[in-house]
Structures are given as structure tokens and as C-alpha cells.
Amino acid sequence: MDNMQITHEIENQCCVRRGVKGSPAPIPQEGAWTKCKEIKDISGLTHGCGCCAPQQGTCKLTLNVKEGVIQEALVETIGCSGMTHSAAMAGEILPGKTILEALNTDLVCDAINVAMRELFLQIVYGRTQTAFSEGGLPIGAGLEDLGKGLCSMVGTIHSTKQKGVRYLSLTEGYILKLALDKNDEVIGYQFLHLGKFMDAVKKGTDIKEAYEKNIGTYGRFNDAAKYIDPRKE
């Protein structure tokens, strides 16, 4: 820069040539070893998590970056009603921005901003999920985390010392019943796969039929001494 200011002390110093010129250490990304000097040198798909200052909510952010530009974003939040609306806005903001722009953009919610920061560090240090996958993953690969029905994998468990544990939601879906053995210990559960249920309803399947077809069980559900509704009993 021609207009760069230099102090008088530096102006009067003689020039000493630099011998060794260190270059960036190569990082693994999309099946290659890359010496990154600019944002456009960065590619990769990865995930990052962050929570807000009062730590009442958490965001899991997934970005698919190609040549420094965010091509795909998956924003998953839990624990705060306002955070879900922030996620909607962040989902509109992120695609098309460089990862440096996104790092310095207000993504509406503390948790999403923190997730972006953590994810930025993973990407620029070559710690992406696709570090050793040649060519990376296609745009849309982020949806694979959601499975059939495109629902986030949510685990919601509540327990007390006085009354024990209640499974409310697990990866399989919304928990309908807990199966207890003769000692009142959990040995299985019955669930409704909400994503598949809603897909069936949207296709015109009768609601009762769709409900019954998308109920499943896990563990020794059929061997229970009794069943309880975890939300009411």
C-alpha cells in the first residue's frame, strides 16, 4: 500500500533481507493438501455447535463450502423458541456469503453466531468432515443428517430423583409409551416417526392409518409388565 504510514524510527532503519519465507502449512480438504492463502482456497463440509450466553439454547450448524463460498446451510436449534425464528433468518443469510463474511455477520442468535465461529475454525484448519473425501460432497448432502422425513435427530429426556426417567423424544421419533418390567425399570419404548407420519398424511393417507403404520417399538417392549405414557404418568 503506497499510503501506508511508517513511523520515523522505522523510516531511518536500514533494510535487512528476509532469508526464510515460511509458507502456509498444507491442510487436508476434499482429498487434497492445500496451502491456503485466501478465503477462496477453502472448501469443505462440516458441522459446528454453539450455545447462547445464558446457555438456554443450542445450535448445530452444518455448512457446505466450495471455494470459500457457503453453498448450503443446515441450521438446527433446540431449547429456545426465539432461536427457531433466528434459524429461519440465518438460513436466508448464510448461502452465497464467504465464510469470512458469515463470521462477521450477525446471524441473529448468540448460539448460531458461536456455532459459526467454531465451524469457521474447523474449516480453515482442515478439520472438516470431508477432509479426505475427494471432491467433497455435493450440494444437498447436509440433508443426509436428517434421515427419511427430514426431521432433526432430537433426544429429549426428563428425569427426577423422586420419580425416575421419562423418555420424551429420541432419534426414532416421538415417544408414545415406556415399557417397564416388574421392577419398574425401562426395558423398551413405543414411538411415532413424525417425519414419515407427516409424509404419509401429505400424500393423502388417512390420518389414523398413517399413524398406525408409522408406530414402532424398541427394546423388549412386548415383554413389559406395564406401560406408561411418559408425559402423563
Coordinates of C-alpha atoms in Angstrom, one line a residue, residues 15 58 154 186:
C15 CA 16.9 -2.8 5.4
T58 CA -28.0 -24.7 21.4
V154 CA -33.6 -34.9 18.8
V186 CA -37.4 -49.2 31.5

